[in-house]
Amino acid sequence: GENVEQHPSTLSVQEGDSAVIKCTYSDSASNYFPWYKQELGKRPQLIIDIRSNVGEKKDQRIAVTLNKTAKHFSLHITETQPEDSAVYFCAASPNMDTGRRALTFGSGTRLQVQP
Amino acid sequence: DAGVTQSPTHLIKTRGQQVTLRCSPKSGHDTVSWYQQALGQGPQFIFQYYEEEERQRGNFPDRFSGHQFPNYSSELNVNALLLGDSALYLCASNPDRVTDTQYFGPGTRLTVL
């Protein structure tokens, strides 16, 4: 089955700096890669996702890049703000004939943005 | 429009007991997936239901079972509870086979003593 590794496990940055979180996956059949943000005691919330037919996607201060050959994808957050502090999870999923996906998650990165 | 809801919020059980957790998907969603999130770890896929049948299953023992009702709501049952079953149980829903974005509920925190 799929295996997703995520680094670093913790990341501390100064407000205004950029943060980068990296993930690798093992299953070449995976073609959907969402990123979730989970604040303490709250549900995971989708912040951005990418499919394997594109190499990069941006949404305001957040971007995700995908390298299918190397089987890795990264989350980039620019101009970080204290409210970006949370645990971030990457995930990967293969395409199913049904279209309904089971996500394999990384172990999470705790991002702390220092004011 | 209500999002994904789960009940109860918290639950305390003892080893060997059985537990039932409930999930109502977001309005218009027909697929429900269950995940187990141990403390400090990422969610792990348990199983997925649509059309009232289990369609996919992760690497979890048969002690974990589920059900989906005609209104698309779902239950997760865990028998013979172990200390290691203590975790946050998350339910996620997505609308159909075309839209694969999953929306998570707030979770049920299960503590096994």
Short mmCIF file of C-alpha atoms in Angstrom, two decimals:
data_model
loop_
_atom_site.label_atom_id
_atom_site.label_comp_id
_atom_site.label_asym_id
_atom_site.label_seq_id
_atom_site.Cartn_x
_atom_site.Cartn_y
_atom_site.Cartn_z
CA GLY A 1 0.00 0.00 0.00
CA GLU A 2 0.85 3.66 -0.05
CA ASN A 3 3.37 5.10 2.41
CA VAL A 4 3.73 8.86 2.94
CA GLU A 5 6.66 10.40 4.77
CA GLN A 6 6.58 14.01 5.94
CA HIS A 7 9.38 16.35 7.06
CA PRO A 8 10.12 18.18 9.23
CA SER A 9 8.08 17.10 12.22
CA THR A 10 8.36 20.58 13.75
CA LEU A 11 9.09 23.92 12.14
CA SER A 12 9.51 27.29 13.82
CA VAL A 13 9.66 30.46 11.73
CA GLN A 14 9.49 34.19 12.35
CA GLU A 15 6.38 36.04 11.29
CA GLY A 16 6.75 37.12 7.67
CA ASP A 17 9.17 34.34 6.74
CA SER A 18 8.36 31.43 4.44
CA ALA A 19 7.72 27.85 5.55
CA VAL A 20 8.24 24.72 3.47
CA ILE A 21 6.99 21.24 4.34
CA LYS A 22 7.98 18.24 2.24
CA CYS A 23 6.37 14.86 1.64
CA THR A 24 7.34 11.77 -0.30
CA TYR A 25 5.06 8.95 -1.39
CA SER A 26 5.71 5.41 -2.49
CA ASP A 27 2.82 4.38 -4.76
CA SER A 28 3.29 5.57 -8.33
CA ALA A 29 -0.47 5.12 -8.83
CA SER A 30 -1.20 8.01 -6.45
CA ASN A 31 -2.47 11.03 -8.31
CA TYR A 32 -4.25 13.20 -5.74
CA PHE A 33 -2.37 15.09 -3.02
CA PRO A 34 -4.31 17.20 -0.50
CA TRP A 35 -2.92 19.22 2.38
CA TYR A 36 -4.85 19.64 5.61
CA LYS A 37 -4.40 22.10 8.48
CA GLN A 38 -5.41 20.96 11.95
CA GLU A 39 -5.57 23.39 14.83
CA LEU A 40 -5.48 22.08 18.37
CA GLY A 41 -8.68 20.22 19.20
CA LYS A 42 -10.24 20.90 15.81
CA ARG A 43 -11.00 18.96 12.64
CA PRO A 44 -8.53 18.73 9.73
CA GLN A 45 -9.38 21.39 7.15
CA LEU A 46 -8.39 21.17 3.51
CA ILE A 47 -6.19 24.11 2.55
CA ILE A 48 -5.04 23.12 -0.92
CA ASP A 49 -4.80 20.06 -3.14
CA ILE A 50 -3.09 19.10 -6.37
CA ARG A 51 -3.61 16.43 -8.95
CA SER A 52 -0.86 14.74 -10.89
CA ASN A 53 -1.69 16.43 -14.17
CA VAL A 54 -0.25 19.71 -12.84
CA GLY A 55 3.11 20.54 -11.30
CA GLU A 56 2.18 23.55 -9.18
CA LYS A 57 -0.87 25.21 -7.72
CA LYS A 58 -1.20 28.49 -5.83
CA ASP A 59 -3.85 30.01 -3.62
CA GLN A 60 -2.86 33.40 -2.21
CA ARG A 61 -0.01 32.75 0.28
CA ILE A 62 -0.12 28.98 -0.15
CA ALA A 63 1.38 26.93 -2.95
CA VAL A 64 1.96 23.25 -3.57
CA THR A 65 4.47 21.71 -5.97
CA LEU A 66 4.55 18.15 -7.23
CA ASN A 67 7.41 16.15 -8.72
CA LYS A 68 5.93 12.89 -10.02
CA THR A 69 9.27 11.49 -11.13
CA ALA A 70 10.80 11.87 -7.68
CA LYS A 71 7.47 11.12 -5.95
CA HIS A 72 7.54 14.13 -3.73
CA PHE A 73 5.37 17.16 -3.14
CA SER A 74 5.79 20.24 -1.00
CA LEU A 75 3.71 22.90 0.71
CA HIS A 76 4.97 26.47 0.64
CA ILE A 77 3.53 29.17 2.87
CA THR A 78 4.78 32.70 2.27
CA GLU A 79 4.51 35.75 4.56
CA THR A 80 3.62 33.55 7.50
CA GLN A 81 1.31 34.89 10.19
CA PRO A 82 0.74 33.72 13.79
CA GLU A 83 -2.63 32.28 12.75
CA ASP A 84 -0.78 29.89 10.42
CA SER A 85 0.45 28.08 13.55
CA ALA A 86 -1.05 24.57 13.46
CA VAL A 87 -0.26 20.99 12.49
CA TYR A 88 -0.15 20.41 8.73
CA PHE A 89 -0.72 17.01 7.15
CA CYS A 90 0.00 15.91 3.62
CA ALA A 91 -1.86 12.99 2.10
CA ALA A 92 -1.81 10.91 -1.06
CA SER A 93 -4.40 8.81 -2.80
CA PRO A 94 -4.52 6.61 -5.89
CA ASN A 95 -7.28 6.95 -8.38
CA MET A 96 -10.03 4.42 -7.79
CA ASP A 97 -12.44 3.24 -10.43
CA THR A 98 -15.17 4.45 -8.11
CA GLY A 99 -13.63 7.90 -7.84
CA ARG A 100 -13.93 7.63 -4.09
CA ARG A 101 -10.55 7.89 -2.44
CA ALA A 102 -8.97 6.58 0.74
CA LEU A 103 -6.30 9.01 1.92
CA THR A 104 -2.92 7.96 3.30
CA PHE A 105 -1.60 10.71 5.57
CA GLY A 106 1.86 11.78 6.57
CA SER A 107 2.77 12.07 10.24
CA GLY A 108 2.28 15.83 10.38
CA THR A 109 4.37 18.96 10.79
CA ARG A 110 3.83 21.27 13.73
CA LEU A 111 4.36 24.81 12.44
CA GLN A 112 4.94 27.59 14.95
CA VAL A 113 5.04 31.16 13.71
CA GLN A 114 6.76 33.45 16.20
CA PRO A 115 5.39 37.02 16.30
CA ASP B 1 -25.90 23.99 5.37
CA ALA B 2 -24.58 21.74 8.13
CA GLY B 3 -21.15 20.26 7.72
CA VAL B 4 -20.11 16.80 8.82
CA THR B 5 -21.29 16.08 12.35
CA GLN B 6 -20.23 13.38 14.78
CA SER B 7 -21.45 12.12 18.13
CA PRO B 8 -20.57 11.83 20.88
CA THR B 9 -17.78 14.38 21.30
CA HIS B 10 -16.00 12.42 24.00
CA LEU B 11 -16.32 8.88 25.28
CA ILE B 12 -14.62 6.91 28.04
CA LYS B 13 -14.73 3.12 28.01
CA THR B 14 -12.89 0.28 29.71
CA ARG B 15 -10.97 -2.53 28.09
CA GLY B 16 -13.16 -5.25 26.61
CA GLN B 17 -16.18 -3.03 26.15
CA GLN B 18 -17.84 -2.16 22.87
CA VAL B 19 -18.44 1.32 21.45
CA THR B 20 -20.55 2.85 18.69
CA LEU B 21 -19.68 6.19 17.11
CA ARG B 22 -21.96 8.09 14.76
CA CYS B 23 -21.49 10.35 11.77
CA SER B 24 -23.81 12.43 9.63
CA PRO B 25 -22.26 13.50 6.34
CA LYS B 26 -22.46 16.96 4.85
CA SER B 27 -25.76 17.57 3.10
CA GLY B 28 -25.73 16.06 -0.38
CA HIS B 29 -22.79 13.75 0.33
CA ASP B 30 -23.24 10.01 -0.14
CA THR B 31 -19.81 8.65 0.83
CA VAL B 32 -18.49 8.33 4.38
CA SER B 33 -14.94 7.40 5.37
CA TRP B 34 -13.67 6.72 8.88
CA TYR B 35 -10.18 7.50 10.14
CA GLN B 36 -8.37 6.85 13.43
CA GLN B 37 -5.98 9.56 14.63
CA ALA B 38 -3.72 8.57 17.50
CA LEU B 39 -2.16 11.38 19.52
CA GLY B 40 0.60 13.11 17.58
CA GLN B 41 0.02 11.12 14.40
CA GLY B 42 -1.74 11.53 11.10
CA PRO B 43 -5.18 10.03 10.50
CA GLN B 44 -5.24 6.38 9.41
CA PHE B 45 -7.94 5.11 7.04
CA ILE B 46 -10.26 2.52 8.61
CA PHE B 47 -12.96 2.00 5.96
CA GLN B 48 -15.31 3.69 3.54
CA TYR B 49 -19.04 3.30 2.92
CA TYR B 50 -21.32 4.23 0.11
CA GLU B 51 -24.56 2.72 -1.16
CA GLU B 52 -24.82 1.17 2.32
CA GLU B 53 -21.86 -1.15 1.79
CA GLU B 54 -18.23 -1.22 2.92
CA ARG B 55 -16.26 -0.45 -0.24
CA GLN B 56 -12.66 -0.05 0.92
CA ARG B 57 -10.88 -1.08 4.09
CA GLY B 58 -7.58 -0.12 5.65
CA ASN B 59 -5.35 -2.28 7.80
CA PHE B 60 -7.66 -2.63 10.78
CA PRO B 61 -8.85 -5.84 12.48
CA ASP B 62 -12.37 -7.21 12.27
CA ARG B 63 -13.10 -5.70 15.69
CA PHE B 64 -13.74 -2.54 13.69
CA SER B 65 -17.00 -2.68 11.79
CA GLY B 66 -19.42 -0.19 10.39
CA HIS B 67 -22.74 0.50 8.83
CA GLN B 68 -24.29 3.06 6.53
CA PHE B 69 -27.96 3.91 6.61
CA PRO B 70 -30.27 4.90 3.72
CA ASN B 71 -29.92 8.58 4.74
CA TYR B 72 -26.11 8.20 4.25
CA SER B 73 -25.30 8.53 7.96
CA SER B 74 -22.87 5.99 9.32
CA GLU B 75 -21.79 4.18 12.46
CA LEU B 76 -18.40 2.86 13.50
CA ASN B 77 -18.42 -0.04 15.96
CA VAL B 78 -15.40 -1.26 17.86
CA ASN B 79 -15.61 -4.49 19.87
CA ALA B 80 -13.33 -5.81 22.61
CA LEU B 81 -11.70 -2.43 23.17
CA LEU B 82 -7.96 -2.28 23.78
CA LEU B 83 -5.96 0.49 25.40
CA GLY B 84 -4.43 1.14 21.96
CA ASP B 85 -7.84 2.02 20.55
CA SER B 86 -7.69 5.32 22.42
CA ALA B 87 -7.68 7.94 19.68
CA LEU B 88 -9.63 10.64 17.88
CA TYR B 89 -12.02 9.01 15.42
CA LEU B 90 -12.72 11.18 12.41
CA CYS B 91 -15.46 10.85 9.87
CA ALA B 92 -15.11 12.38 6.42
CA SER B 93 -17.61 12.72 3.62
CA ASN B 94 -17.48 13.54 -0.06
CA PRO B 95 -20.31 14.09 -2.50
CA ASP B 96 -19.91 11.49 -5.19
CA ARG B 97 -17.47 9.65 -7.39
CA VAL B 98 -16.52 12.79 -9.28
CA THR B 99 -15.74 15.13 -6.40
CA ASP B 100 -13.02 13.52 -4.34
CA THR B 101 -12.41 16.27 -1.81
CA GLN B 102 -13.08 14.93 1.68
CA TYR B 103 -14.55 17.09 4.43
CA PHE B 104 -13.89 16.06 8.00
CA GLY B 105 -16.13 16.11 11.04
CA PRO B 106 -14.93 17.32 14.45
CA GLY B 107 -14.19 13.80 15.62
CA THR B 108 -15.00 11.67 18.65
CA ARG B 109 -12.30 11.43 21.31
CA LEU B 110 -12.32 7.85 22.64
CA THR B 111 -10.40 7.02 25.80
CA VAL B 112 -10.03 3.38 26.80
CA LEU B 113 -9.04 2.76 30.43
#
